[in-house]
Amino acid sequence: MSVSPNPEFEIEKLGRHHDLTQFDCGNTTLNSWFVKYAWTNQQADSAKTYVALIGDRVAGYYALTTGSVHRHESPKRIAKGLANHPIGIVLLARLAVDRTQQGKGLGKALLFDALTRIEEAADIVAVRAVMVHAVAETARQFYEHFEFEPSPVDPFQLLLLLKDLRKALK
C-alpha cells in the first residue's frame, strides 16, 4: 500500500522480502546499517524502517525510534514550559536515498512520510519533538530548510517542535 502521492514510488514498512543489497547512498555507514541492522532492529522493536520502492528496487529508506533529550540539548522553544526532565522525542534515526535517485525529491518525500507517521503516532503517545543527527553539512542544511532547529550543544543535532511539524503538514 502506497502512502506516497508520487506515482513513481511507493513507501512501505521494511519486510523480509525486500532486497537491501543493491542499495547505495554513497555513505558507507548508512549503507552498512541498512543492510546489516535494519531488519534485526525492526524485529527487535528497536527501530522501524520504511522503504521507498521503484518497482522492486529500494530507492531510499528512513528509520524511526523513540528517545529523549535533555533540556540543555534542545532549543529553548522546545524546552519552554516543561519541568526539568528529559523531553520525549521521536528520533529520525536514518534517512538515505540511493545514488540513482538523489536530487529527484525522494529525500523530501521520505521526510514528509516520516513526519506524517510521527504526527499520527503523536495522537497516541506524547512526543514533544522530532530529532535528527545530520551526518554531513548538506544533510544539516536539508533539515534546516524544513524548520529543524540546531541544538545549542551540537549544530548537527536538530529538532523540530511537534506543533511546527503539524503546521508544516497542513
Protein backbone atom coordinates (compact mmCIF):
# COMPACT_ATOMS: atom_id res chain seq x y z
CA MET A 1 0.00 0.00 0.00
CA SER A 2 1.49 3.31 -1.04
CA VAL A 3 1.30 6.33 1.21
CA SER A 4 3.24 8.37 -1.31
CA PRO A 5 1.40 10.86 -3.50
CA ASN A 6 4.14 10.28 -6.09
CA PRO A 7 3.19 7.56 -8.59
CA GLU A 8 6.86 6.81 -9.31
CA PHE A 9 7.46 5.10 -5.97
CA GLU A 10 5.72 3.50 -3.02
CA ILE A 11 6.70 3.77 0.64
CA GLU A 12 6.09 0.80 2.89
CA LYS A 13 7.38 -0.81 6.05
CA LEU A 14 10.53 -2.88 5.55
CA GLY A 15 9.82 -6.57 5.02
CA ARG A 16 11.98 -9.66 4.79
CA HIS A 17 11.23 -9.83 1.05
CA HIS A 18 12.95 -6.51 0.27
CA ASP A 19 16.39 -6.78 -1.34
CA LEU A 20 18.67 -4.38 0.53
CA THR A 21 21.94 -5.47 -1.04
CA GLN A 22 21.76 -3.24 -4.12
CA PHE A 23 21.17 -0.05 -2.12
CA ASP A 24 23.98 2.54 -2.23
CA CYS A 25 23.50 6.09 -0.99
CA GLY A 26 27.21 6.92 -1.14
CA ASN A 27 27.64 6.81 2.66
CA THR A 28 29.25 3.60 3.92
CA THR A 29 27.78 3.96 7.42
CA LEU A 30 24.21 4.41 6.19
CA ASN A 31 24.58 1.58 3.65
CA SER A 32 26.05 -0.79 6.22
CA TRP A 33 23.40 -0.07 8.86
CA PHE A 34 20.64 -0.65 6.33
CA VAL A 35 21.96 -3.99 5.10
CA LYS A 36 23.22 -5.35 8.44
CA TYR A 37 20.88 -3.95 11.07
CA ALA A 38 17.61 -2.52 9.70
CA TRP A 39 15.74 -5.84 9.69
CA THR A 40 17.22 -7.00 13.01
CA ASN A 41 16.30 -3.72 14.71
CA GLN A 42 12.81 -3.90 13.26
CA GLN A 43 12.28 -7.44 14.56
CA ALA A 44 13.57 -6.36 18.00
CA ASP A 45 11.24 -3.32 18.06
CA SER A 46 14.30 -1.11 18.36
CA ALA A 47 13.66 0.90 15.17
CA LYS A 48 11.05 0.76 12.44
CA THR A 49 12.30 1.19 8.89
CA TYR A 50 10.30 2.28 5.86
CA VAL A 51 11.49 1.86 2.29
CA ALA A 52 10.72 3.75 -0.91
CA LEU A 53 10.36 1.33 -3.80
CA ILE A 54 10.60 1.92 -7.51
CA GLY A 55 9.31 -1.35 -8.82
CA ASP A 56 11.02 -3.94 -6.62
CA ARG A 57 14.16 -1.86 -6.06
CA VAL A 58 14.76 0.01 -2.80
CA ALA A 59 15.38 3.65 -3.75
CA GLY A 60 15.50 5.09 -0.23
CA TYR A 61 14.73 4.45 3.39
CA TYR A 62 14.25 6.01 6.79
CA ALA A 63 14.18 4.60 10.31
CA LEU A 64 12.27 5.82 13.35
CA THR A 65 12.71 5.15 17.04
CA THR A 66 11.89 6.91 20.28
CA GLY A 67 14.12 8.61 22.78
CA SER A 68 14.59 11.62 24.96
CA VAL A 69 16.73 14.71 25.02
CA HIS A 70 17.84 16.78 28.00
CA ARG A 71 16.66 20.37 28.26
CA HIS A 72 20.17 21.77 27.80
CA GLU A 73 20.46 19.89 24.49
CA SER A 74 17.30 21.35 22.99
CA PRO A 75 16.45 24.79 21.62
CA LYS A 76 14.67 26.98 24.19
CA ARG A 77 11.37 26.80 22.28
CA ILE A 78 11.28 23.04 22.77
CA ALA A 79 12.12 23.10 26.50
CA LYS A 80 9.90 26.09 27.28
CA GLY A 81 7.25 25.41 29.91
CA LEU A 82 8.48 21.93 30.78
CA ALA A 83 9.80 20.62 34.08
CA ASN A 84 13.49 19.79 34.32
CA HIS A 85 13.05 16.24 32.99
CA PRO A 86 14.12 14.57 29.75
CA ILE A 87 11.95 15.59 26.80
CA GLY A 88 10.24 12.83 24.81
CA ILE A 89 11.17 12.75 21.13
CA VAL A 90 10.89 10.61 18.05
CA LEU A 91 14.32 10.12 16.52
CA LEU A 92 14.54 10.06 12.76
CA ALA A 93 17.48 7.72 13.13
CA ARG A 94 18.39 7.34 9.46
CA LEU A 95 17.26 8.75 6.11
CA ALA A 96 19.06 7.88 2.89
CA VAL A 97 18.42 7.91 -0.86
CA ASP A 98 20.10 5.64 -3.40
CA ARG A 99 22.61 7.42 -5.64
CA THR A 100 20.46 6.73 -8.69
CA GLN A 101 17.59 8.75 -7.18
CA GLN A 102 19.42 11.60 -5.46
CA GLY A 103 18.36 15.11 -6.43
CA LYS A 104 14.91 13.99 -7.59
CA GLY A 105 12.87 14.89 -4.50
CA LEU A 106 12.81 11.44 -2.92
CA GLY A 107 14.56 12.66 0.26
CA LYS A 108 11.86 15.27 0.76
CA ALA A 109 9.14 12.68 0.12
CA LEU A 110 10.70 10.31 2.66
CA LEU A 111 10.97 13.10 5.23
CA PHE A 112 7.32 14.08 4.78
CA ASP A 113 6.23 10.45 5.00
CA ALA A 114 8.18 10.10 8.26
CA LEU A 115 6.72 13.33 9.66
CA THR A 116 3.21 12.21 8.73
CA ARG A 117 3.68 8.91 10.56
CA ILE A 118 5.16 10.72 13.58
CA GLU A 119 2.21 13.12 13.67
CA GLU A 120 -0.20 10.18 13.62
CA ALA A 121 1.70 8.42 16.42
CA ALA A 122 1.70 11.63 18.48
CA ASP A 123 -2.08 11.29 18.81
CA ILE A 124 -1.47 8.07 20.75
CA VAL A 125 1.85 8.66 22.53
CA ALA A 126 3.08 12.01 23.80
CA VAL A 127 6.03 13.40 21.89
CA ARG A 128 7.38 16.94 22.09
CA ALA A 129 9.70 17.00 19.08
CA VAL A 130 11.39 15.12 16.26
CA MET A 131 15.18 14.87 16.38
CA VAL A 132 17.75 14.04 13.72
CA HIS A 133 21.52 13.70 13.76
CA ALA A 134 22.69 15.09 10.42
CA VAL A 135 25.62 13.09 9.03
CA ALA A 136 27.09 15.94 6.99
CA GLU A 137 26.75 19.66 6.34
CA THR A 138 24.49 19.07 3.34
CA ALA A 139 22.17 16.95 5.49
CA ARG A 140 22.14 19.65 8.19
CA GLN A 141 21.13 22.24 5.60
CA PHE A 142 18.43 19.89 4.26
CA TYR A 143 16.79 19.60 7.69
CA GLU A 144 17.16 23.30 8.46
CA HIS A 145 15.30 24.03 5.22
CA PHE A 146 12.36 22.17 6.77
CA GLU A 147 12.47 24.23 10.01
CA PHE A 148 14.52 21.85 12.15
CA GLU A 149 16.46 23.89 14.73
CA PRO A 150 20.03 23.07 15.80
CA SER A 151 20.73 22.02 19.35
CA PRO A 152 22.70 24.56 21.40
CA VAL A 153 25.29 21.85 22.14
CA ASP A 154 25.65 20.29 18.67
CA PRO A 155 24.71 22.00 15.38
CA PHE A 156 24.32 18.58 13.71
CA GLN A 157 21.67 17.51 16.24
CA LEU A 158 18.47 19.18 15.04
CA LEU A 159 14.96 19.25 16.45
CA LEU A 160 11.51 20.08 15.14
CA LEU A 161 8.79 21.01 17.63
CA LEU A 162 5.66 18.91 17.12
CA LYS A 163 3.43 21.98 16.73
CA ASP A 164 5.72 23.17 13.90
CA LEU A 165 5.50 19.71 12.32
CA ARG A 166 1.70 19.92 12.43
CA LYS A 167 1.73 23.36 10.80
CA ALA A 168 4.02 22.10 8.04
CA LEU A 169 1.72 19.18 7.26
CA LYS A 170 -1.43 21.31 6.93
